[in-house]
Coordinates of C-alpha atoms and ligand atoms in Angstrom, one line a residue:
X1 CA 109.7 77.2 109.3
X2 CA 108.7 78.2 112.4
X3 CA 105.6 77.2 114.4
X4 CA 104.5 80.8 115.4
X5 CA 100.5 81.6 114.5
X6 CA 99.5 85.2 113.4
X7 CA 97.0 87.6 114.4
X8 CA 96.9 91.2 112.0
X9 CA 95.2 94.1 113.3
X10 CA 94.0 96.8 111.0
X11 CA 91.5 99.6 111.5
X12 CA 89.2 101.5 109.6
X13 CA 86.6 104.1 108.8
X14 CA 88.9 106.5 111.4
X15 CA 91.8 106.9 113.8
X16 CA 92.0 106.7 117.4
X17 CA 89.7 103.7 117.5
X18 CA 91.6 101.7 119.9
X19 CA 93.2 99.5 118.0
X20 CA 96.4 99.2 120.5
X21 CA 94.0 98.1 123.2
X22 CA 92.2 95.9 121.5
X23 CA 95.6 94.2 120.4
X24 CA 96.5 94.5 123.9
X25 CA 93.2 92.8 125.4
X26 CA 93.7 90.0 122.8
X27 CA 97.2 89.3 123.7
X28 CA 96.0 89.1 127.2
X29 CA 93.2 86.8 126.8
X30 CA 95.4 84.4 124.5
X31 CA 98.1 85.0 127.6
X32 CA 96.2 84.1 130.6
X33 CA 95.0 81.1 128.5
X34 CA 99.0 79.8 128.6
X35 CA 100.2 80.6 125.5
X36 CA 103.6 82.5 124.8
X37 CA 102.4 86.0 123.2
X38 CA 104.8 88.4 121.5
X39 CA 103.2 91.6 120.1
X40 CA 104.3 94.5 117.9
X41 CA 103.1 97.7 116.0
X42 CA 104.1 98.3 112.5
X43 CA 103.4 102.4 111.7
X44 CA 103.3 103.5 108.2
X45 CA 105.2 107.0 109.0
X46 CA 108.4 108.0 107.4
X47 CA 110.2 109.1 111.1
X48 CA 112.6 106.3 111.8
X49 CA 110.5 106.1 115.2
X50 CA 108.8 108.3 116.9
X51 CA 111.6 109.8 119.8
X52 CA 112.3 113.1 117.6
X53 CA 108.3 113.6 117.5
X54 CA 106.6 116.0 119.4
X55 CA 104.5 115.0 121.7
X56 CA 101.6 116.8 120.5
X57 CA 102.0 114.8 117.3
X58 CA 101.9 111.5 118.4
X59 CA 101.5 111.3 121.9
X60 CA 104.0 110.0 124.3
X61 CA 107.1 108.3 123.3
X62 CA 107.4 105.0 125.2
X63 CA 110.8 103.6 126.0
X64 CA 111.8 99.5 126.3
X65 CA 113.9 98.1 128.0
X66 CA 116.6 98.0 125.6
X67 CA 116.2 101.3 124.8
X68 CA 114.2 101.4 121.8
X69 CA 111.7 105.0 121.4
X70 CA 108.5 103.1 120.4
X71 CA 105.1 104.1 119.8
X72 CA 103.0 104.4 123.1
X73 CA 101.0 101.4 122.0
X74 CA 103.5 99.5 123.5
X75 CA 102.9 100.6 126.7
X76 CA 99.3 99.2 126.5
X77 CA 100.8 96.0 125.4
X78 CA 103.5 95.7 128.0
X79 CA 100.7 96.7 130.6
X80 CA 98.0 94.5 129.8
X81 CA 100.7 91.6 129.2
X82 CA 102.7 91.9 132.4
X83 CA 105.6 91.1 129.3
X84 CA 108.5 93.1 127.9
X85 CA 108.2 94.6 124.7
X86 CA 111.6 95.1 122.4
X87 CA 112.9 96.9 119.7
X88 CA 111.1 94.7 117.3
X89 CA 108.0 95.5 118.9
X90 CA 107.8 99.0 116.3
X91 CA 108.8 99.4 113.2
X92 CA 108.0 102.5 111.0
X93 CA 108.1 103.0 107.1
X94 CA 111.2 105.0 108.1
X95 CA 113.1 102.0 109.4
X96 CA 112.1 99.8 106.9
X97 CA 112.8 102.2 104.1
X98 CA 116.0 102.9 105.6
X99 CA 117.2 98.9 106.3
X100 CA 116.3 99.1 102.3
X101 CA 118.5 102.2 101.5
X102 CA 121.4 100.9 103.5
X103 CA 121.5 97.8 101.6
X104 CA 120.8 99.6 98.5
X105 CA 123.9 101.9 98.6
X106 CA 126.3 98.5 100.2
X107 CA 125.3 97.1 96.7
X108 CA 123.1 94.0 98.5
X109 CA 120.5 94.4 95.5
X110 CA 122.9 93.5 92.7
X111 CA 122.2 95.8 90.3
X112 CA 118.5 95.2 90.3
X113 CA 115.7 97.9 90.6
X114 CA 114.7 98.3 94.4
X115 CA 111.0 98.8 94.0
X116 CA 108.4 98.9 97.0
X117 CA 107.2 95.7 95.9
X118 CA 109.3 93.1 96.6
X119 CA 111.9 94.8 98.6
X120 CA 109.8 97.1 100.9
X121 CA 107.5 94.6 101.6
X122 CA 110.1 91.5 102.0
X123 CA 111.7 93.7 104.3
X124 CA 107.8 94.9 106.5
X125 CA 107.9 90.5 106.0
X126 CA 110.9 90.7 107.4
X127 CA 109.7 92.8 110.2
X128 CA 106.7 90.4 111.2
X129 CA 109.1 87.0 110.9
X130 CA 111.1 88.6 113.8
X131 CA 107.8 88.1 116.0
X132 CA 108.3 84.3 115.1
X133 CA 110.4 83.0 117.8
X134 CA 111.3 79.5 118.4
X135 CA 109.1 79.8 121.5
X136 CA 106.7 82.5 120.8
X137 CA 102.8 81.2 120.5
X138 CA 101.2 83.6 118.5
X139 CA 102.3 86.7 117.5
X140 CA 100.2 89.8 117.3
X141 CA 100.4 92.2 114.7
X142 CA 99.2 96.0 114.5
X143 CA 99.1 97.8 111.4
X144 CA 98.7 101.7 112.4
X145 CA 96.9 104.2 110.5
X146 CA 93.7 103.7 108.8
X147 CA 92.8 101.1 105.8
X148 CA 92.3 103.6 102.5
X149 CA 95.7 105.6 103.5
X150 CA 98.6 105.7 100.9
X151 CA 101.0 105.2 103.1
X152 CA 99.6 102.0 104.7
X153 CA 99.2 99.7 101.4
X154 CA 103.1 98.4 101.5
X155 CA 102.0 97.1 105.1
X156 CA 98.6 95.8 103.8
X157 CA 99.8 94.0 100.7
X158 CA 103.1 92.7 103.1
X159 CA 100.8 91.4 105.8
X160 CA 98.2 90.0 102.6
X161 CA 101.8 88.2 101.2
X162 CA 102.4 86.9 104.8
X163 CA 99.2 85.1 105.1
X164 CA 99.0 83.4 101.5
X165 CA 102.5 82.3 102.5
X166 CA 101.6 80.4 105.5
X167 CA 97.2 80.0 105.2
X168 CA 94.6 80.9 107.4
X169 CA 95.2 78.4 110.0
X170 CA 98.3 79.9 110.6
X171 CA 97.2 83.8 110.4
X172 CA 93.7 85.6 110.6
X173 CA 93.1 89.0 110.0
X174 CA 90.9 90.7 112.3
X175 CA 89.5 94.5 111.4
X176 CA 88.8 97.2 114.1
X177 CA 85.8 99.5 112.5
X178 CA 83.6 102.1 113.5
X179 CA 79.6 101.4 114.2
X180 CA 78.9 105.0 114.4
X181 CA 75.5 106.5 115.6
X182 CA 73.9 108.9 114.6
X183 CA 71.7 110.7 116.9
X184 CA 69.3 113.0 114.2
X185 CA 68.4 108.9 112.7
X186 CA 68.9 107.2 116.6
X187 CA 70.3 104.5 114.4
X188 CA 73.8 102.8 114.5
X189 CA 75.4 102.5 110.8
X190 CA 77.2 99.9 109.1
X191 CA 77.9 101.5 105.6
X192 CA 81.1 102.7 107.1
X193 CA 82.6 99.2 107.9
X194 CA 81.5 97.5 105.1
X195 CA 83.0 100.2 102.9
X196 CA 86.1 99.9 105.0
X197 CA 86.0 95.5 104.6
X198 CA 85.4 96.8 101.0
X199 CA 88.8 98.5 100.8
X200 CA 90.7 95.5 102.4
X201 CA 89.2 93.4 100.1
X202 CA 90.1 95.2 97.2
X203 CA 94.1 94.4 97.9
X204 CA 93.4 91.1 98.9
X205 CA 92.7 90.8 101.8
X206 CA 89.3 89.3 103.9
X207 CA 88.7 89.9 107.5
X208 CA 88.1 86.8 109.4
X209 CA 87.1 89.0 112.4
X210 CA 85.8 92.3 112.6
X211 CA 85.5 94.1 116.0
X212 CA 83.3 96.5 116.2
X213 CA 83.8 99.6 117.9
X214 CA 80.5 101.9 119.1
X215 CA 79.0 104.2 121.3
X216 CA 75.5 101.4 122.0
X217 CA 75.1 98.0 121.9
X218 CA 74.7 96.4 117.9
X219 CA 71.2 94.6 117.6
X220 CA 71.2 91.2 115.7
X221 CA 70.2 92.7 112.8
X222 CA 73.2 94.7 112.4
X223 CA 75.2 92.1 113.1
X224 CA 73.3 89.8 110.4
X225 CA 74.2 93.0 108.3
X226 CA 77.8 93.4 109.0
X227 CA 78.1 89.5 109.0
X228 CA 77.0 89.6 105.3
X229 CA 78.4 92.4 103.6
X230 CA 81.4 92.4 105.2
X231 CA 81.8 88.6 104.4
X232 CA 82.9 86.9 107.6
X233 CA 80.9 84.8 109.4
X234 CA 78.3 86.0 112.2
X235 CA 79.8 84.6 114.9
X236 CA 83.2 86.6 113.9
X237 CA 81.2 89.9 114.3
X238 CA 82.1 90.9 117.9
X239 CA 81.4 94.2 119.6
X240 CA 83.4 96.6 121.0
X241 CA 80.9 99.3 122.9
X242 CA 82.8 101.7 124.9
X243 CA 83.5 100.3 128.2
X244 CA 81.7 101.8 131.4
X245 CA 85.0 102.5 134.1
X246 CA 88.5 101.4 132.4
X247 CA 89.9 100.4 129.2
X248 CA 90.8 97.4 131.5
X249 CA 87.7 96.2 131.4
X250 CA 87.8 95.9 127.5
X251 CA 89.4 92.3 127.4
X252 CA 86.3 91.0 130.2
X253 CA 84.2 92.2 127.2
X254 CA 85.9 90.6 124.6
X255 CA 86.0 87.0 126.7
X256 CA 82.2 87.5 126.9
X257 CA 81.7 87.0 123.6
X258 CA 84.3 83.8 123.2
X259 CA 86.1 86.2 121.3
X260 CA 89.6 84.3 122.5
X261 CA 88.5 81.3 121.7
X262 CA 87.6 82.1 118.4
X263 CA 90.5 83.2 117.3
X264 CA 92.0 79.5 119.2
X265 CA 89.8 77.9 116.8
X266 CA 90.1 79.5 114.1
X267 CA 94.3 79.1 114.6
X268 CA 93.6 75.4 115.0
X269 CA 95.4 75.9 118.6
X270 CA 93.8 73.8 121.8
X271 CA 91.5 76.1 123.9
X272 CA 92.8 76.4 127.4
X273 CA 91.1 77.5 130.5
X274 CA 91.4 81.2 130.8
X275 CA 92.6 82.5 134.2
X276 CA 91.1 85.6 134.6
X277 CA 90.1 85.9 138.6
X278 CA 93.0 88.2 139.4
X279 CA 92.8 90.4 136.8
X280 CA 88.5 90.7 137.7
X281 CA 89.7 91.4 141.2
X282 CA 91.5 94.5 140.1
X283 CA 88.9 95.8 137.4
X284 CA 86.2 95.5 140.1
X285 CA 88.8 97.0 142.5
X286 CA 88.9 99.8 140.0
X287 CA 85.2 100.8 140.4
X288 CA 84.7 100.0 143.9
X289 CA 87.6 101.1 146.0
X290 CA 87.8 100.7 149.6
X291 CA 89.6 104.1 150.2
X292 CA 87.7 107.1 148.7
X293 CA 89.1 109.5 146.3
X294 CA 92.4 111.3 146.0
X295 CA 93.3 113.9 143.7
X296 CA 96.6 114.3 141.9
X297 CA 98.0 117.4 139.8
X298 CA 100.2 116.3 137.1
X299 CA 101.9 119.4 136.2
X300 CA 103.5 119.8 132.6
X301 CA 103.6 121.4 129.2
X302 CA 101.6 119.1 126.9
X303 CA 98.4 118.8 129.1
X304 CA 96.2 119.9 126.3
X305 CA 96.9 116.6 125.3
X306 CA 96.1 113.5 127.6
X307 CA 97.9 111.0 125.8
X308 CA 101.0 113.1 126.1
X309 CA 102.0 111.5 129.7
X310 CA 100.0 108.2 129.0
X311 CA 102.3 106.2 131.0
X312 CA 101.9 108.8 134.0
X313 CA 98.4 108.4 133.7
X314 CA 98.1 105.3 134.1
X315 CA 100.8 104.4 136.8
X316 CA 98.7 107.0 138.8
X317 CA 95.7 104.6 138.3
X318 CA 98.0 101.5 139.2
X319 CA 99.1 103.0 142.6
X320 CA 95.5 104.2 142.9
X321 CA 94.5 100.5 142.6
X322 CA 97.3 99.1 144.7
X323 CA 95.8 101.5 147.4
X324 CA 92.2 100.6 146.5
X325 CA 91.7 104.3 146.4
X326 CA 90.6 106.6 143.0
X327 CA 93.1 108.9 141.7
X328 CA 91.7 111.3 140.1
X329 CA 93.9 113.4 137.8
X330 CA 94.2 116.7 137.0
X331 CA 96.6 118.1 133.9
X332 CA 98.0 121.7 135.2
X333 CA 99.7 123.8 132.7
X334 CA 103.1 124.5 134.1
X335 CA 103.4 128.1 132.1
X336 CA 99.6 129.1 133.3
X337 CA 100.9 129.1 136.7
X338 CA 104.1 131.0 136.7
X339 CA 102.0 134.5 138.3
X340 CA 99.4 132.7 140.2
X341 CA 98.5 132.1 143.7
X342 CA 99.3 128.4 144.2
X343 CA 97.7 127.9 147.3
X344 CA 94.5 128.1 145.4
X345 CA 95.3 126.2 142.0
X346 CA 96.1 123.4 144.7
X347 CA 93.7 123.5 147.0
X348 CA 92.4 120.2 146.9
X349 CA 95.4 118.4 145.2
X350 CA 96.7 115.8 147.6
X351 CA 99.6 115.0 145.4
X352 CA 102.1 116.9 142.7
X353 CA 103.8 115.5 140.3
X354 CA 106.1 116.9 137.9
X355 CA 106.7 114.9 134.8
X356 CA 109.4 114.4 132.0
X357 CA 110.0 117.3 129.4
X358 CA 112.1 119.1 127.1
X359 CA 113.0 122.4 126.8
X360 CA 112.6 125.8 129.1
X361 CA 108.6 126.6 128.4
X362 CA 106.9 126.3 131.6
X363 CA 109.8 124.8 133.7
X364 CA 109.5 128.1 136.4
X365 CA 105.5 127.0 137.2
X366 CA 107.1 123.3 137.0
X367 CA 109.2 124.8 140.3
X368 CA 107.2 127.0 141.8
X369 CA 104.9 124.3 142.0
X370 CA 107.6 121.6 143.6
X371 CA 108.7 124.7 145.7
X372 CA 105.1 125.0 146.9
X373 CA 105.1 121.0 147.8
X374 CA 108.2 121.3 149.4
X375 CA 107.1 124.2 152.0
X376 CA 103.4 122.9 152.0
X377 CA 104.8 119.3 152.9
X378 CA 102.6 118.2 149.9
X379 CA 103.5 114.4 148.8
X380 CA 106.2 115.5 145.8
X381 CA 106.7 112.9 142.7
X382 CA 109.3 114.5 140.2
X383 CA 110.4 111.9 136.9
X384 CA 113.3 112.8 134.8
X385 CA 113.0 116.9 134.0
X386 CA 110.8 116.4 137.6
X387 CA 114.0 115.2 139.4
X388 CA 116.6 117.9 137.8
X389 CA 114.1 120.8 138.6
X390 CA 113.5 119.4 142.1
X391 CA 117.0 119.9 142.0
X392 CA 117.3 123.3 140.5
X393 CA 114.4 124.2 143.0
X394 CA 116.2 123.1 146.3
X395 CA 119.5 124.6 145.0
X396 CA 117.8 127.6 144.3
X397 CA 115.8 128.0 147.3
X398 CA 117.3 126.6 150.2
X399 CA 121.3 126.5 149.4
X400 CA 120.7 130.0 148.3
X401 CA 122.3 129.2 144.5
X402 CA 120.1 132.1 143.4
X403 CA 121.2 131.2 139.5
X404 CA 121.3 127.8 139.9
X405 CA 119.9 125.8 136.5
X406 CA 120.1 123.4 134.2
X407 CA 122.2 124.2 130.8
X408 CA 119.9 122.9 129.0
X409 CA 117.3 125.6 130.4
X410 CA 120.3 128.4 130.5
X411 CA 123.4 127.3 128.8
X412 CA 126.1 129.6 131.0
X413 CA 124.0 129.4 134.4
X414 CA 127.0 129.8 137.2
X415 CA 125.2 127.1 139.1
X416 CA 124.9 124.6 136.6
X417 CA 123.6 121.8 138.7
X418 CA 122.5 119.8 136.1
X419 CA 125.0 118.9 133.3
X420 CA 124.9 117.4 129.7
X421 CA 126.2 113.7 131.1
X422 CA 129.7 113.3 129.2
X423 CA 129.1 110.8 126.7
X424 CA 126.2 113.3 125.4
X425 CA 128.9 115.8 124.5
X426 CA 129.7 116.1 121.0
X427 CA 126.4 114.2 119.7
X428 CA 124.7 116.1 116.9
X429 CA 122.7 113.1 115.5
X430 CA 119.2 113.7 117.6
X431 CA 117.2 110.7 117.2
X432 CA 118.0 107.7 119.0
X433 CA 121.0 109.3 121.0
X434 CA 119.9 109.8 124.6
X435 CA 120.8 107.8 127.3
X436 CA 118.3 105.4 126.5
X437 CA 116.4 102.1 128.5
X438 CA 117.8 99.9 130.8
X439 CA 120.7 100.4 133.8
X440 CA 120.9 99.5 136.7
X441 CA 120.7 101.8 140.4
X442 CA 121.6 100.7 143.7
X443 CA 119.5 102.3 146.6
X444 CA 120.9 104.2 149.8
X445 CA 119.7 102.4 153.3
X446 CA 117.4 104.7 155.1
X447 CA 115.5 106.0 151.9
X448 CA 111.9 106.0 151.0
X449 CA 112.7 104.4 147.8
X450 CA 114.9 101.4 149.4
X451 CA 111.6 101.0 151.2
X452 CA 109.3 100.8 148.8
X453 CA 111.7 98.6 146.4
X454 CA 112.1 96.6 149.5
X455 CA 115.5 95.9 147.3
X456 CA 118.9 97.4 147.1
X457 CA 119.4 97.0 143.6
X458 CA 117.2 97.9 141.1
X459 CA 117.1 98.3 136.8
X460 CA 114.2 101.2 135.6
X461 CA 114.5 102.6 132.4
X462 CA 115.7 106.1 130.9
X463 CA 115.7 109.1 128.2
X464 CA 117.5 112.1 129.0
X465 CA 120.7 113.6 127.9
X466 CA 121.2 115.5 131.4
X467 CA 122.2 114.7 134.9
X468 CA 122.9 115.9 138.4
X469 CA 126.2 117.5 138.6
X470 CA 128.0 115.8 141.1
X471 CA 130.1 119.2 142.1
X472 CA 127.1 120.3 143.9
X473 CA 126.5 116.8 145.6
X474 CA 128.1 118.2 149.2
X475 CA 126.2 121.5 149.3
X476 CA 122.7 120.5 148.6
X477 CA 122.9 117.4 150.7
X478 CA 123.2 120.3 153.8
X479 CA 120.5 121.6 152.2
X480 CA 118.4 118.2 152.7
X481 CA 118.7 116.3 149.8
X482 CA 119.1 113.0 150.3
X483 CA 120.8 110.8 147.3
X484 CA 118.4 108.0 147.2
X485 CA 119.7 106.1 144.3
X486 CA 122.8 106.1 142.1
X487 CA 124.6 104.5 139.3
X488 CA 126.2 101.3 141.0
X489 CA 129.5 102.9 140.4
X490 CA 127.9 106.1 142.4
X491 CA 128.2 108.8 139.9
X492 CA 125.2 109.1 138.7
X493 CA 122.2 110.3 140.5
X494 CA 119.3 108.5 139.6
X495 CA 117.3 109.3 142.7
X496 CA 116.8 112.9 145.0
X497 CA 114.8 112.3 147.8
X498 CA 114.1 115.3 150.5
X499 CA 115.2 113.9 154.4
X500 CA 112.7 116.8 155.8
X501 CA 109.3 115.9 153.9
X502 CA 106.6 113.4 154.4
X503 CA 107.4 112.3 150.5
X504 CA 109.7 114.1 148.1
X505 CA 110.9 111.2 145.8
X506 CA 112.0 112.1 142.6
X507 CA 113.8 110.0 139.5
X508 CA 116.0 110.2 136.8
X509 CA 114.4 107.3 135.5
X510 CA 111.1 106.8 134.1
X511 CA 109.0 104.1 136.5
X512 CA 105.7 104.6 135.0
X513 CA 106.8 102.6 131.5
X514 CA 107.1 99.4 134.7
X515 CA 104.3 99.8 136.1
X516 CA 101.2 97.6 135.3
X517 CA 97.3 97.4 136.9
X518 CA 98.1 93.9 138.2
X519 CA 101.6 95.2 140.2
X520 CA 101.5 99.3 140.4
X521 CA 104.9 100.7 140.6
X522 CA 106.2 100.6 143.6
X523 CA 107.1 104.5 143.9
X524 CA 103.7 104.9 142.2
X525 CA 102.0 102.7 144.6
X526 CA 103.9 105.0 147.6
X527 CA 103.4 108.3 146.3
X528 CA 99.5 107.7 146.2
X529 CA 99.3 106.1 149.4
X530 CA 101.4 109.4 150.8
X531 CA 99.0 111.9 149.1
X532 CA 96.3 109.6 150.6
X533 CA 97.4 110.3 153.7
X534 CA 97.7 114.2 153.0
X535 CA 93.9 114.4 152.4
Ligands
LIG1 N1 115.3 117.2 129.2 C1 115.9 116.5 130.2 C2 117.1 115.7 129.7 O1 117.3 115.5 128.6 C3 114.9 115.6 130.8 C4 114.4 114.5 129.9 C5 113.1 113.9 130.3 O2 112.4 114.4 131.1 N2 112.8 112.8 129.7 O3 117.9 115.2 130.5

């Protein structure tokens, strides 16, 4: 068996608690105190994973390197970790239930009954075990959803299976709950949590750890509360008040309170000494920058929704950091911009940048809005849809290809600039078929992106379907785009700089899902220093 310790997350009394970062701050703590971490997300939905979602639904869809379309969790894990996630970092019901129905029609069951219990949850075992490398440490588990959901007990009762198979040196449950207050009473409550520990314990299952998430401070007597009815011991009750600045402030917090070495102890592991200066040096860089404020328009179609372009946001921050300057953000909706006068919705925006997306809504405010930082010699970011309407906008504009488009925006454009890449055509399955993670891109001397790389070669990650359509490559190059970056074979475009611009970079690729607060992007960390020097 292997050696590998346990950590499982769960979360109640309600959603959106911050359960990702809190498994994120954890994994860093136990990290930067030398131990191998691997860390995953287990979500009780039926979609096989979350790529065919939209992004109102469930927030951004975060890509690994070897291509799996993962629950943006991940993203907080890969950037508080400075690790890469895989494909076993996220499974779904969906997966599971579908690993199960494949086996079930190959005949794998032997004519027995395939029930939930045991061959769903052998399989969400199954799921966990793959965390359990030869050389991983501890591996962290997060259950999504909320304790009390249907759909969550098969996780619950796998993860309850798990630990009576291997004992609570070996794994420790730890419960994210909600210490609401209520304003009317100016008291904090604990009836919620314990009714939440009350559910857990129902199945089976005692927290050793609850974390505790609330607007104030807890007094000792409601810790001496929650310590009681909630059954764990006092010491295990540790607070999670919302931080002042940055989520990355959260695992300073947690270290405060020996919450890390708790959990050492409690694994039976050897507490290490935690090296945490660096990462202090960029929180405190964070608040106090040395550069003043720059602001940033992101413009897209899901602003209504922050975590929609999570990644974005937070590579913005990165850079900002890396510049030791604030980036402050602001969402633009692409479509409420299509009649207006764009001298005024960016006049103070030092910085545009025109994110990933699908579809046609809002794409002609995405380009009026690149077209605007190409004549205004605004700094110009453009990722993935960014790139082929950057494209689209200097086709359209300055080689004079009045119709020039994407198909995907008009399917019998005569300019179609940007193509469905070949091995798209004839795919009618949609989820999990884009060109998807990994590949490698060799940058052109002379570029802004060589530059910032300070490399030649380079590996970023992808999702998309289309691509710049090489048949126009001559004509807008006299139009002044530069081709930055390409597939090492050189047909594919994966980067479209402009050669007349102070910075126009834009990417096929996604660089934000690489970019962490402790080493920003590099095209991040260059596109805010450019829009710091447009201020
Ligand atoms: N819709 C475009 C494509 O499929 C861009 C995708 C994206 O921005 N992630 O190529």
């Amino acid at each position: 068996m292997s050696s590998t310790k346990h950590l499982f997350i769960t979360g109640g009394v309600v959603s959106s608690l911050g359960k990702g970062i809190t498994a994120a701050s954890i994994a860093m703590l136990l990290k930067r105190r030398g131990y191998k971490v691997a860390i995953q997300k287990l979500d009780p939905y039926l979609n096989v994973d979350p790529g065919t979602m939209s992004p109102y639904q469930h927030g951004e869809v975060y890509v690994t390197e070897d291509g799996a379309e993962t629950d943006l969790d991940l993203g907080h894990y890969e950037r508080f970790t400075d690790t890469f996630c895989t494909k076993n970092g996220n499974f779904t019901a969906g997966k599971i239930y579908q690993t199960v129905l494949e086996r079930e029609r190959k005949g794998d069951y032997l004519g027995r009954t395939v029930q939930v219990i045991p061959h769903i949850t052998n399989e969400i075992r199954r799921a966990i075990s793959s965390m359990a490398d030869e050389d991983v440490d501890i591996a962290i588990t997060e259950i999504g959803g909320t304790v009390g959901d249907i759909e969550s007990l098969p996780f619950l009762e796998a993860i309850r299976q798990y630990r009576h198979h291997v004992g609570s040196k070996n794994a420790q449950f730890i419960h994210l709950t909600l210490v609401p207050y209520i304003a009317a009473a100016k008291e904090l409550k604990t009836k919620p949590s314990q009714q939440s520990v009350g559910i857990l314990r129902e199945i089976g299952i005692m927290a050793d750890f609850l974390v505790c998430r609330s607007e104030k401070p807890l007094e000792d007597d409601h810790i001496e509360k929650l310590a009681l009815f909630c059954n764990v011991d006092k010491g295990n009750v540790i607070q999670e008040v919302d931080v002042e600045n940055t989520i990355y402030e959260v695992p300073l917090d947690l270290y405060e309170q020996s919450f890390d070495t708790k959990i050492l102890e409690a694994l039976d592991l050897p507490v290490k000494e935690a090296k945490l200066d660096k990462w202090t040096s960029m929180v405190n860089t964070y608040i106090h920058p040395e550069n003043g404020e720059v602001n940033i328009a992101v413009v897209g179609k899901y602003v209504s929704l922050s975590d929609a372009y999570k990644s974005i946001n937070e590579a913005l921050i990165h850079g900002g950091i890396a510049n030791s300057a604030k980036v402050k953000l602001k969402h633009i909706e692409a479509e409420s911009i299509e009649g207006e006068d764009l001298s005024q919705v960016f006049e103070d925006i030092h910085g545009i940048l025109v994110p990933g997306g699908f579809g046609d809504r809002g794409t002609e405010g995405k380009i009026r809005a690149i077209q605007y930082a190409r004549e205004n010699n605004v700094p110009y970011f453009g990722i993935c849809l960014g790139m082929q309407l950057a494209v689209i906008e200097t086709a359209r504009n300055v080689a004079g290809l009045k119709d020039a488009n994407s198909t995907e925006l008009a399917e019998n454009t005569k300019a179609p600039v940007i193509s469905l890449m070949l091995e798209q055509r004839g795919i009618t399955q949609m989820g999990g078929t884009m060109r998807l993670g990994a590949y490698p891109c060799t940058l052109a001397e002379g570029s802004k992106s060589r530059v910032a790389y300070g490399a030649e070669n380079i590996s970023e990650r992808h999702r998309h379907r289309y691509e710049f359509n090489n048949a126009f490559k001559e004509q807008l190059e006299e139009a002044g785009l530069l081709f930055a970056g390409t597939s090492p074979d050189g047909m594919l475009v994966e980067i479209v700089e402009r050669v007349d611009h102070p910075y126009f970079v834009a990417c096929q690729f996604h660089p934000e899902f690489k970019s962490t607060p402790m080493n920003a992007h590099p095209l991040f960390r260059d596109f805010v220093k450019a829009s710091l020097e447009n201020r």
